[in-house]
Amino acid sequence: MLRIAICDDSREDRKTILDFVCGYYKKHDMDAQIDDFETAGKLLSAKDTYDIYLLDVIMPDMTGIETAKCLLKKREAPVIIFITSSLESAVDGYRVNAAGFVLKPLIQQDIEETLRRVMEQNFKLRESSISIVHNRVPMELKLSRILYFENRLHRVYIVLRNGDILSIHQKLNELQEELKPLTCFLRCHQSYIVNLNYVEALEPIGFLMINGQTVPVSRNFYKECKHVYYHFQLK
């Protein structure tokens, strides 16, 4: 069951969001526990953690952006949707890896479309996996665990979010073809495929990852990578 938190200081907006979100999951016959909070303080003091957070950007005690920064310290890569009256907040939102934005005044179609995209990008990936052989042992590796692939010395090294590195005998081109249906995996170098879900920023030399490492972007790939990355962020 999905766990969803809504935080908005406006009682009217909070109820509207709750109704729209409940309607979306009911329409798609999906189980979801949805809790709502009137202040960021109450949300952050809750014992429970959530799969998706819908945060109002402008709140009196703490802004949605500040709340998101606190959530990033509590758990790895929280899925955050900002509710905002201005897209100017999008710049700050991307710094905390926002999954989406919904503009006020609230429209049901906008919230449902954002939820659909967020579910597809974040939770479909969590369930997807690839078959690999590591140390002669076949295994299913969840794609959501992968930061990037690196081709080195005729082997492919898979760098995971927890810091582990798996070594496999497989060509990077074959992996690229297998991952093609998932837009979050991008070939950015002759020797690298990166998971855009875990990119903090695109810098002149490459992608800065959430673990502080930099994945190189080659000169031949840079223009296309820049285009794909910024379009991915805006989805």
mmCIF file with all atom_site columns, N, CA and C in Angstrom, residues 5-71:
data_model
loop_
_atom_site.group_PDB
_atom_site.id
_atom_site.type_symbol
_atom_site.label_atom_id
_atom_site.label_alt_id
_atom_site.label_comp_id
_atom_site.label_asym_id
_atom_site.label_entity_id
_atom_site.label_seq_id
_atom_site.pdbx_PDB_ins_code
_atom_site.Cartn_x
_atom_site.Cartn_y
_atom_site.Cartn_z
_atom_site.occupancy
_atom_site.B_iso_or_equiv
_atom_site.pdbx_formal_charge
_atom_site.auth_seq_id
_atom_site.auth_comp_id
_atom_site.auth_asym_id
_atom_site.auth_atom_id
_atom_site.pdbx_PDB_model_num
ATOM 1   N N  . ALA A 1 5  ? 1.484   11.744 1.976   1.00 0.00 ? 5  ALA A N  1
ATOM 2   C CA . ALA A 1 5  ? 1.292   12.853 2.923   1.00 0.00 ? 5  ALA A CA 1
ATOM 3   C C  . ALA A 1 5  ? 1.000   14.138 2.145   1.00 0.00 ? 5  ALA A C  1
ATOM 4   N N  . ILE A 1 6  ? 0.008   14.886 2.638   1.00 0.00 ? 6  ILE A N  1
ATOM 5   C CA . ILE A 1 6  ? -0.352  16.186 2.068   1.00 0.00 ? 6  ILE A CA 1
ATOM 6   C C  . ILE A 1 6  ? -0.105  17.237 3.150   1.00 0.00 ? 6  ILE A C  1
ATOM 7   N N  . CYS A 1 7  ? 0.602   18.308 2.809   1.00 0.00 ? 7  CYS A N  1
ATOM 8   C CA . CYS A 1 7  ? 0.857   19.374 3.781   1.00 0.00 ? 7  CYS A CA 1
ATOM 9   C C  . CYS A 1 7  ? 0.551   20.726 3.143   1.00 0.00 ? 7  CYS A C  1
ATOM 10  N N  . ASP A 1 8  ? -0.460  21.383 3.669   1.00 0.00 ? 8  ASP A N  1
ATOM 11  C CA . ASP A 1 8  ? -0.877  22.696 3.162   1.00 0.00 ? 8  ASP A CA 1
ATOM 12  C C  . ASP A 1 8  ? -1.569  23.424 4.304   1.00 0.00 ? 8  ASP A C  1
ATOM 13  N N  . ASP A 1 9  ? -1.207  24.678 4.536   1.00 0.00 ? 9  ASP A N  1
ATOM 14  C CA . ASP A 1 9  ? -1.784  25.409 5.665   1.00 0.00 ? 9  ASP A CA 1
ATOM 15  C C  . ASP A 1 9  ? -3.213  25.878 5.395   1.00 0.00 ? 9  ASP A C  1
ATOM 16  N N  . SER A 1 10 ? -3.628  25.846 4.127   1.00 0.00 ? 10 SER A N  1
ATOM 17  C CA . SER A 1 10 ? -4.999  26.234 3.783   1.00 0.00 ? 10 SER A CA 1
ATOM 18  C C  . SER A 1 10 ? -5.922  25.015 3.918   1.00 0.00 ? 10 SER A C  1
ATOM 19  N N  . ARG A 1 11 ? -6.919  25.114 4.825   1.00 0.00 ? 11 ARG A N  1
ATOM 20  C CA . ARG A 1 11 ? -7.837  23.994 5.021   1.00 0.00 ? 11 ARG A CA 1
ATOM 21  C C  . ARG A 1 11 ? -8.585  23.664 3.734   1.00 0.00 ? 11 ARG A C  1
ATOM 22  N N  . GLU A 1 12 ? -8.992  24.698 3.013   1.00 0.00 ? 12 GLU A N  1
ATOM 23  C CA . GLU A 1 12 ? -9.748  24.485 1.776   1.00 0.00 ? 12 GLU A CA 1
ATOM 24  C C  . GLU A 1 12 ? -8.897  23.784 0.721   1.00 0.00 ? 12 GLU A C  1
ATOM 25  N N  . ASP A 1 13 ? -7.656  24.267 0.533   1.00 0.00 ? 13 ASP A N  1
ATOM 26  C CA . ASP A 1 13 ? -6.782  23.640 -0.459  1.00 0.00 ? 13 ASP A CA 1
ATOM 27  C C  . ASP A 1 13 ? -6.408  22.225 -0.040  1.00 0.00 ? 13 ASP A C  1
ATOM 28  N N  . ARG A 1 14 ? -6.208  22.032 1.250   1.00 0.00 ? 14 ARG A N  1
ATOM 29  C CA . ARG A 1 14 ? -5.840  20.709 1.756   1.00 0.00 ? 14 ARG A CA 1
ATOM 30  C C  . ARG A 1 14 ? -6.953  19.703 1.457   1.00 0.00 ? 14 ARG A C  1
ATOM 31  N N  . LYS A 1 15 ? -8.195  20.104 1.672   1.00 0.00 ? 15 LYS A N  1
ATOM 32  C CA . LYS A 1 15 ? -9.328  19.214 1.397   1.00 0.00 ? 15 LYS A CA 1
ATOM 33  C C  . LYS A 1 15 ? -9.456  18.935 -0.096  1.00 0.00 ? 15 LYS A C  1
ATOM 34  N N  . THR A 1 16 ? -9.219  19.977 -0.911  1.00 0.00 ? 16 THR A N  1
ATOM 35  C CA . THR A 1 16 ? -9.299  19.786 -2.362  1.00 0.00 ? 16 THR A CA 1
ATOM 36  C C  . THR A 1 16 ? -8.243  18.791 -2.840  1.00 0.00 ? 16 THR A C  1
ATOM 37  N N  . ILE A 1 17 ? -7.024  18.962 -2.367  1.00 0.00 ? 17 ILE A N  1
ATOM 38  C CA . ILE A 1 17 ? -5.942  18.040 -2.745  1.00 0.00 ? 17 ILE A CA 1
ATOM 39  C C  . ILE A 1 17 ? -6.280  16.624 -2.294  1.00 0.00 ? 17 ILE A C  1
ATOM 40  N N  . LEU A 1 18 ? -6.761  16.496 -1.066  1.00 0.00 ? 18 LEU A N  1
ATOM 41  C CA . LEU A 1 18 ? -7.117  15.189 -0.527  1.00 0.00 ? 18 LEU A CA 1
ATOM 42  C C  . LEU A 1 18 ? -8.183  14.515 -1.382  1.00 0.00 ? 18 LEU A C  1
ATOM 43  N N  . ASP A 1 19 ? -9.205  15.269 -1.753  1.00 0.00 ? 19 ASP A N  1
ATOM 44  C CA . ASP A 1 19 ? -10.281 14.719 -2.584  1.00 0.00 ? 19 ASP A CA 1
ATOM 45  C C  . ASP A 1 19 ? -9.752  14.269 -3.951  1.00 0.00 ? 19 ASP A C  1
ATOM 46  N N  . PHE A 1 20 ? -8.909  15.092 -4.572  1.00 0.00 ? 20 PHE A N  1
ATOM 47  C CA . PHE A 1 20 ? -8.375  14.760 -5.894  1.00 0.00 ? 20 PHE A CA 1
ATOM 48  C C  . PHE A 1 20 ? -7.461  13.531 -5.835  1.00 0.00 ? 20 PHE A C  1
ATOM 49  N N  . VAL A 1 21 ? -6.611  13.485 -4.801  1.00 0.00 ? 21 VAL A N  1
ATOM 50  C CA . VAL A 1 21 ? -5.678  12.356 -4.682  1.00 0.00 ? 21 VAL A CA 1
ATOM 51  C C  . VAL A 1 21 ? -6.439  11.064 -4.381  1.00 0.00 ? 21 VAL A C  1
ATOM 52  N N  . CYS A 1 22 ? -7.390  11.128 -3.457  1.00 0.00 ? 22 CYS A N  1
ATOM 53  C CA . CYS A 1 22 ? -8.218  9.945  -3.157  1.00 0.00 ? 22 CYS A CA 1
ATOM 54  C C  . CYS A 1 22 ? -8.945  9.473  -4.414  1.00 0.00 ? 22 CYS A C  1
ATOM 55  N N  . GLY A 1 23 ? -9.485  10.427 -5.166  1.00 0.00 ? 23 GLY A N  1
ATOM 56  C CA . GLY A 1 23 ? -10.202 10.083 -6.389  1.00 0.00 ? 23 GLY A CA 1
ATOM 57  C C  . GLY A 1 23 ? -9.317  9.392  -7.408  1.00 0.00 ? 23 GLY A C  1
ATOM 58  N N  . TYR A 1 24 ? -8.066  9.862  -7.512  1.00 0.00 ? 24 TYR A N  1
ATOM 59  C CA . TYR A 1 24 ? -7.141  9.258  -8.482  1.00 0.00 ? 24 TYR A CA 1
ATOM 60  C C  . TYR A 1 24 ? -6.876  7.790  -8.157  1.00 0.00 ? 24 TYR A C  1
ATOM 61  N N  . TYR A 1 25 ? -6.541  7.495  -6.907  1.00 0.00 ? 25 TYR A N  1
ATOM 62  C CA . TYR A 1 25 ? -6.191  6.115  -6.546  1.00 0.00 ? 25 TYR A CA 1
ATOM 63  C C  . TYR A 1 25 ? -7.415  5.201  -6.537  1.00 0.00 ? 25 TYR A C  1
ATOM 64  N N  . LYS A 1 26 ? -8.571  5.759  -6.195  1.00 0.00 ? 26 LYS A N  1
ATOM 65  C CA . LYS A 1 26 ? -9.799  4.972  -6.263  1.00 0.00 ? 26 LYS A CA 1
ATOM 66  C C  . LYS A 1 26 ? -10.134 4.631  -7.709  1.00 0.00 ? 26 LYS A C  1
ATOM 67  N N  . LYS A 1 27 ? -9.962  5.602  -8.590  1.00 0.00 ? 27 LYS A N  1
ATOM 68  C CA . LYS A 1 27 ? -10.237 5.393  -10.016 1.00 0.00 ? 27 LYS A CA 1
ATOM 69  C C  . LYS A 1 27 ? -9.352  4.298  -10.595 1.00 0.00 ? 27 LYS A C  1
ATOM 70  N N  . HIS A 1 28 ? -8.119  4.209  -10.113 1.00 0.00 ? 28 HIS A N  1
ATOM 71  C CA . HIS A 1 28 ? -7.168  3.219  -10.630 1.00 0.00 ? 28 HIS A CA 1
ATOM 72  C C  . HIS A 1 28 ? -7.092  1.969  -9.762  1.00 0.00 ? 28 HIS A C  1
ATOM 73  N N  . ASP A 1 29 ? -8.053  1.853  -8.830  1.00 0.00 ? 29 ASP A N  1
ATOM 74  C CA . ASP A 1 29 ? -8.167  0.655  -7.982  1.00 0.00 ? 29 ASP A CA 1
ATOM 75  C C  . ASP A 1 29 ? -6.847  0.338  -7.278  1.00 0.00 ? 29 ASP A C  1
ATOM 76  N N  . MET A 1 30 ? -6.251  1.375  -6.687  1.00 0.00 ? 30 MET A N  1
ATOM 77  C CA . MET A 1 30 ? -4.983  1.217  -5.970  1.00 0.00 ? 30 MET A CA 1
ATOM 78  C C  . MET A 1 30 ? -5.172  1.592  -4.506  1.00 0.00 ? 30 MET A C  1
ATOM 79  N N  . ASP A 1 31 ? -4.593  0.771  -3.631  1.00 0.00 ? 31 ASP A N  1
ATOM 80  C CA . ASP A 1 31 ? -4.680  1.049  -2.196  1.00 0.00 ? 31 ASP A CA 1
ATOM 81  C C  . ASP A 1 31 ? -3.700  2.154  -1.812  1.00 0.00 ? 31 ASP A C  1
ATOM 82  N N  . ALA A 1 32 ? -4.178  3.139  -1.077  1.00 0.00 ? 32 ALA A N  1
ATOM 83  C CA . ALA A 1 32 ? -3.306  4.226  -0.635  1.00 0.00 ? 32 ALA A CA 1
ATOM 84  C C  . ALA A 1 32 ? -3.796  4.757  0.703   1.00 0.00 ? 32 ALA A C  1
ATOM 85  N N  . GLN A 1 33 ? -2.860  4.923  1.630   1.00 0.00 ? 33 GLN A N  1
ATOM 86  C CA . GLN A 1 33 ? -3.175  5.595  2.891   1.00 0.00 ? 33 GLN A CA 1
ATOM 87  C C  . GLN A 1 33 ? -2.743  7.048  2.749   1.00 0.00 ? 33 GLN A C  1
ATOM 88  N N  . ILE A 1 34 ? -3.675  7.966  2.928   1.00 0.00 ? 34 ILE A N  1
ATOM 89  C CA . ILE A 1 34 ? -3.400  9.386  2.695   1.00 0.00 ? 34 ILE A CA 1
ATOM 90  C C  . ILE A 1 34 ? -3.624  10.158 3.986   1.00 0.00 ? 34 ILE A C  1
ATOM 91  N N  . ASP A 1 35 ? -2.572  10.805 4.485   1.00 0.00 ? 35 ASP A N  1
ATOM 92  C CA . ASP A 1 35 ? -2.662  11.623 5.693   1.00 0.00 ? 35 ASP A CA 1
ATOM 93  C C  . ASP A 1 35 ? -2.427  13.086 5.320   1.00 0.00 ? 35 ASP A C  1
ATOM 94  N N  . ASP A 1 36 ? -3.128  13.988 6.008   1.00 0.00 ? 36 ASP A N  1
ATOM 95  C CA . ASP A 1 36 ? -2.928  15.414 5.712   1.00 0.00 ? 36 ASP A CA 1
ATOM 96  C C  . ASP A 1 36 ? -2.480  16.161 6.953   1.00 0.00 ? 36 ASP A C  1
ATOM 97  N N  . PHE A 1 37 ? -1.648  17.188 6.736   1.00 0.00 ? 37 PHE A N  1
ATOM 98  C CA . PHE A 1 37 ? -1.054  17.975 7.815   1.00 0.00 ? 37 PHE A CA 1
ATOM 99  C C  . PHE A 1 37 ? -1.221  19.459 7.499   1.00 0.00 ? 37 PHE A C  1
ATOM 100 N N  . GLU A 1 38 ? -1.507  20.240 8.538   1.00 0.00 ? 38 GLU A N  1
ATOM 101 C CA . GLU A 1 38 ? -1.703  21.680 8.321   1.00 0.00 ? 38 GLU A CA 1
ATOM 102 C C  . GLU A 1 38 ? -0.417  22.475 8.458   1.00 0.00 ? 38 GLU A C  1
ATOM 103 N N  . THR A 1 39 ? 0.620   21.878 9.052   1.00 0.00 ? 39 THR A N  1
ATOM 104 C CA . THR A 1 39 ? 1.908   22.564 9.171   1.00 0.00 ? 39 THR A CA 1
ATOM 105 C C  . THR A 1 39 ? 3.047   21.609 8.866   1.00 0.00 ? 39 THR A C  1
ATOM 106 N N  . ALA A 1 40 ? 4.162   22.179 8.431   1.00 0.00 ? 40 ALA A N  1
ATOM 107 C CA . ALA A 1 40 ? 5.353   21.375 8.157   1.00 0.00 ? 40 ALA A CA 1
ATOM 108 C C  . ALA A 1 40 ? 5.871   20.736 9.444   1.00 0.00 ? 40 ALA A C  1
ATOM 109 N N  . GLY A 1 41 ? 5.750   21.464 10.551  1.00 0.00 ? 41 GLY A N  1
ATOM 110 C CA . GLY A 1 41 ? 6.223   20.932 11.826  1.00 0.00 ? 41 GLY A CA 1
ATOM 111 C C  . GLY A 1 41 ? 5.527   19.636 12.197  1.00 0.00 ? 41 GLY A C  1
ATOM 112 N N  . LYS A 1 42 ? 4.212   19.585 12.019  1.00 0.00 ? 42 LYS A N  1
ATOM 113 C CA . LYS A 1 42 ? 3.460   18.370 12.333  1.00 0.00 ? 42 LYS A CA 1
ATOM 114 C C  . LYS A 1 42 ? 3.852   17.223 11.401  1.00 0.00 ? 42 LYS A C  1
ATOM 115 N N  . LEU A 1 43 ? 4.074   17.539 10.137  1.00 0.00 ? 43 LEU A N  1
ATOM 116 C CA . LEU A 1 43 ? 4.500   16.502 9.192   1.00 0.00 ? 43 LEU A CA 1
ATOM 117 C C  . LEU A 1 43 ? 5.859   15.936 9.586   1.00 0.00 ? 43 LEU A C  1
ATOM 118 N N  . LEU A 1 44 ? 6.801   16.811 9.883   1.00 0.00 ? 44 LEU A N  1
ATOM 119 C CA . LEU A 1 44 ? 8.165   16.364 10.189  1.00 0.00 ? 44 LEU A CA 1
ATOM 120 C C  . LEU A 1 44 ? 8.251   15.632 11.524  1.00 0.00 ? 44 LEU A C  1
ATOM 121 N N  . SER A 1 45 ? 7.330   15.909 12.429  1.00 0.00 ? 45 SER A N  1
ATOM 122 C CA . SER A 1 45 ? 7.353   15.229 13.723  1.00 0.00 ? 45 SER A CA 1
ATOM 123 C C  . SER A 1 45 ? 6.594   13.903 13.695  1.00 0.00 ? 45 SER A C  1
ATOM 124 N N  . ALA A 1 46 ? 5.910   13.619 12.585  1.00 0.00 ? 46 ALA A N  1
ATOM 125 C CA . ALA A 1 46 ? 5.176   12.352 12.471  1.00 0.00 ? 46 ALA A CA 1
ATOM 126 C C  . ALA A 1 46 ? 6.153   11.181 12.468  1.00 0.00 ? 46 ALA A C  1
ATOM 127 N N  . LYS A 1 47 ? 5.755   10.098 13.108  1.00 0.00 ? 47 LYS A N  1
ATOM 128 C CA . LYS A 1 47 ? 6.610   8.915  13.167  1.00 0.00 ? 47 LYS A CA 1
ATOM 129 C C  . LYS A 1 47 ? 6.704   8.214  11.813  1.00 0.00 ? 47 LYS A C  1
ATOM 130 N N  . ASP A 1 48 ? 5.626   8.301  11.043  1.00 0.00 ? 48 ASP A N  1
ATOM 131 C CA . ASP A 1 48 ? 5.566   7.595  9.763   1.00 0.00 ? 48 ASP A CA 1
ATOM 132 C C  . ASP A 1 48 ? 6.388   8.315  8.688   1.00 0.00 ? 48 ASP A C  1
ATOM 133 N N  . THR A 1 49 ? 6.885   7.534  7.741   1.00 0.00 ? 49 THR A N  1
ATOM 134 C CA . THR A 1 49 ? 7.455   8.093  6.509   1.00 0.00 ? 49 THR A CA 1
ATOM 135 C C  . THR A 1 49 ? 6.516   7.738  5.368   1.00 0.00 ? 49 THR A C  1
ATOM 136 N N  . TYR A 1 50 ? 6.623   8.484  4.281   1.00 0.00 ? 50 TYR A N  1
ATOM 137 C CA . TYR A 1 50 ? 5.652   8.347  3.195   1.00 0.00 ? 50 TYR A CA 1
ATOM 138 C C  . TYR A 1 50 ? 6.354   8.110  1.860   1.00 0.00 ? 50 TYR A C  1
ATOM 139 N N  . ASP A 1 51 ? 5.588   7.515  0.944   1.00 0.00 ? 51 ASP A N  1
ATOM 140 C CA . ASP A 1 51 ? 6.123   7.261  -0.400  1.00 0.00 ? 51 ASP A CA 1
ATOM 141 C C  . ASP A 1 51 ? 6.086   8.528  -1.247  1.00 0.00 ? 51 ASP A C  1
ATOM 142 N N  . ILE A 1 52 ? 5.024   9.322  -1.070  1.00 0.00 ? 52 ILE A N  1
ATOM 143 C CA . ILE A 1 52 ? 4.854   10.558 -1.844  1.00 0.00 ? 52 ILE A CA 1
ATOM 144 C C  . ILE A 1 52 ? 4.452   11.679 -0.884  1.00 0.00 ? 52 ILE A C  1
ATOM 145 N N  . TYR A 1 53 ? 5.095   12.839 -1.070  1.00 0.00 ? 53 TYR A N  1
ATOM 146 C CA . TYR A 1 53 ? 4.752   14.032 -0.285  1.00 0.00 ? 53 TYR A CA 1
ATOM 147 C C  . TYR A 1 53 ? 4.237   15.108 -1.234  1.00 0.00 ? 53 TYR A C  1
ATOM 148 N N  . LEU A 1 54 ? 3.050   15.664 -0.941  1.00 0.00 ? 54 LEU A N  1
ATOM 149 C CA . LEU A 1 54 ? 2.543   16.824 -1.670  1.00 0.00 ? 54 LEU A CA 1
ATOM 150 C C  . LEU A 1 54 ? 2.641   18.022 -0.728  1.00 0.00 ? 54 LEU A C  1
ATOM 151 N N  . LEU A 1 55 ? 3.539   18.955 -1.055  1.00 0.00 ? 55 LEU A N  1
ATOM 152 C CA . LEU A 1 55 ? 3.857   20.054 -0.153  1.00 0.00 ? 55 LEU A CA 1
ATOM 153 C C  . LEU A 1 55 ? 3.500   21.400 -0.772  1.00 0.00 ? 55 LEU A C  1
ATOM 154 N N  . ASP A 1 56 ? 2.755   22.197 -0.004  1.00 0.00 ? 56 ASP A N  1
ATOM 155 C CA . ASP A 1 56 ? 2.534   23.584 -0.409  1.00 0.00 ? 56 ASP A CA 1
ATOM 156 C C  . ASP A 1 56 ? 3.872   24.322 -0.283  1.00 0.00 ? 56 ASP A C  1
ATOM 157 N N  . VAL A 1 57 ? 4.211   25.133 -1.263  1.00 0.00 ? 57 VAL A N  1
ATOM 158 C CA . VAL A 1 57 ? 5.495   25.838 -1.223  1.00 0.00 ? 57 VAL A CA 1
ATOM 159 C C  . VAL A 1 57 ? 5.473   26.949 -0.176  1.00 0.00 ? 57 VAL A C  1
ATOM 160 N N  . ILE A 1 58 ? 4.390   27.721 -0.124  1.00 0.00 ? 58 ILE A N  1
ATOM 161 C CA . ILE A 1 58 ? 4.326   28.872 0.789   1.00 0.00 ? 58 ILE A CA 1
ATOM 162 C C  . ILE A 1 58 ? 3.500   28.506 2.010   1.00 0.00 ? 58 ILE A C  1
ATOM 163 N N  . MET A 1 59 ? 4.176   28.314 3.138   1.00 0.00 ? 59 MET A N  1
ATOM 164 C CA . MET A 1 59 ? 3.518   28.034 4.416   1.00 0.00 ? 59 MET A CA 1
ATOM 165 C C  . MET A 1 59 ? 4.156   28.921 5.484   1.00 0.00 ? 59 MET A C  1
ATOM 166 N N  . PRO A 1 60 ? 3.420   29.288 6.525   1.00 0.00 ? 60 PRO A N  1
ATOM 167 C CA . PRO A 1 60 ? 3.914   30.279 7.485   1.00 0.00 ? 60 PRO A CA 1
ATOM 168 C C  . PRO A 1 60 ? 5.090   29.825 8.348   1.00 0.00 ? 60 PRO A C  1
ATOM 169 N N  . ASP A 1 61 ? 5.063   28.593 8.850   1.00 0.00 ? 61 ASP A N  1
ATOM 170 C CA . ASP A 1 61 ? 6.113   28.190 9.785   1.00 0.00 ? 61 ASP A CA 1
ATOM 171 C C  . ASP A 1 61 ? 7.378   27.726 9.080   1.00 0.00 ? 61 ASP A C  1
ATOM 172 N N  . MET A 1 62 ? 7.216   27.098 7.934   1.00 0.00 ? 62 MET A N  1
ATOM 173 C CA . MET A 1 62 ? 8.356   26.585 7.174   1.00 0.00 ? 62 MET A CA 1
ATOM 174 C C  . MET A 1 62 ? 7.903   26.379 5.729   1.00 0.00 ? 62 MET A C  1
ATOM 175 N N  . THR A 1 63 ? 8.672   26.836 4.769   1.00 0.00 ? 63 THR A N  1
ATOM 176 C CA . THR A 1 63 ? 8.264   26.697 3.373   1.00 0.00 ? 63 THR A CA 1
ATOM 177 C C  . THR A 1 63 ? 8.339   25.234 2.942   1.00 0.00 ? 63 THR A C  1
ATOM 178 N N  . GLY A 1 64 ? 7.674   24.942 1.826   1.00 0.00 ? 64 GLY A N  1
ATOM 179 C CA . GLY A 1 64 ? 7.730   23.595 1.294   1.00 0.00 ? 64 GLY A CA 1
ATOM 180 C C  . GLY A 1 64 ? 9.142   23.186 0.907   1.00 0.00 ? 64 GLY A C  1
ATOM 181 N N  . ILE A 1 65 ? 9.928   24.146 0.398   1.00 0.00 ? 65 ILE A N  1
ATOM 182 C CA . ILE A 1 65 ? 11.312  23.853 0.015   1.00 0.00 ? 65 ILE A CA 1
ATOM 183 C C  . ILE A 1 65 ? 12.130  23.484 1.245   1.00 0.00 ? 65 ILE A C  1
ATOM 184 N N  . GLU A 1 66 ? 11.968  24.247 2.334   1.00 0.00 ? 66 GLU A N  1
ATOM 185 C CA . GLU A 1 66 ? 12.685  23.953 3.578   1.00 0.00 ? 66 GLU A CA 1
ATOM 186 C C  . GLU A 1 66 ? 12.255  22.611 4.153   1.00 0.00 ? 66 GLU A C  1
ATOM 187 N N  . THR A 1 67 ? 10.963  22.316 4.035   1.00 0.00 ? 67 THR A N  1
ATOM 188 C CA . THR A 1 67 ? 10.453  21.027 4.503   1.00 0.00 ? 67 THR A CA 1
ATOM 189 C C  . THR A 1 67 ? 11.079  19.888 3.713   1.00 0.00 ? 67 THR A C  1
ATOM 190 N N  . ALA A 1 68 ? 11.182  20.079 2.399   1.00 0.00 ? 68 ALA A N  1
ATOM 191 C CA . ALA A 1 68 ? 11.783  19.053 1.549   1.00 0.00 ? 68 ALA A CA 1
ATOM 192 C C  . ALA A 1 68 ? 13.236  18.793 1.939   1.00 0.00 ? 68 ALA A C  1
ATOM 193 N N  . LYS A 1 69 ? 13.966  19.850 2.269   1.00 0.00 ? 69 LYS A N  1
ATOM 194 C CA . LYS A 1 69 ? 15.362  19.673 2.693   1.00 0.00 ? 69 LYS A CA 1
ATOM 195 C C  . LYS A 1 69 ? 15.449  18.833 3.958   1.00 0.00 ? 69 LYS A C  1
ATOM 196 N N  . CYS A 1 70 ? 14.508  19.050 4.878   1.00 0.00 ? 70 CYS A N  1
ATOM 197 C CA . CYS A 1 70 ? 14.476  18.246 6.101   1.00 0.00 ? 70 CYS A CA 1
ATOM 198 C C  . CYS A 1 70 ? 14.137  16.789 5.791   1.00 0.00 ? 70 CYS A C  1
ATOM 199 N N  . LEU A 1 71 ? 13.217  16.581 4.859   1.00 0.00 ? 71 LEU A N  1
ATOM 200 C CA . LEU A 1 71 ? 12.846  15.212 4.479   1.00 0.00 ? 71 LEU A CA 1
ATOM 201 C C  . LEU A 1 71 ? 14.023  14.478 3.842   1.00 0.00 ? 71 LEU A C  1
#
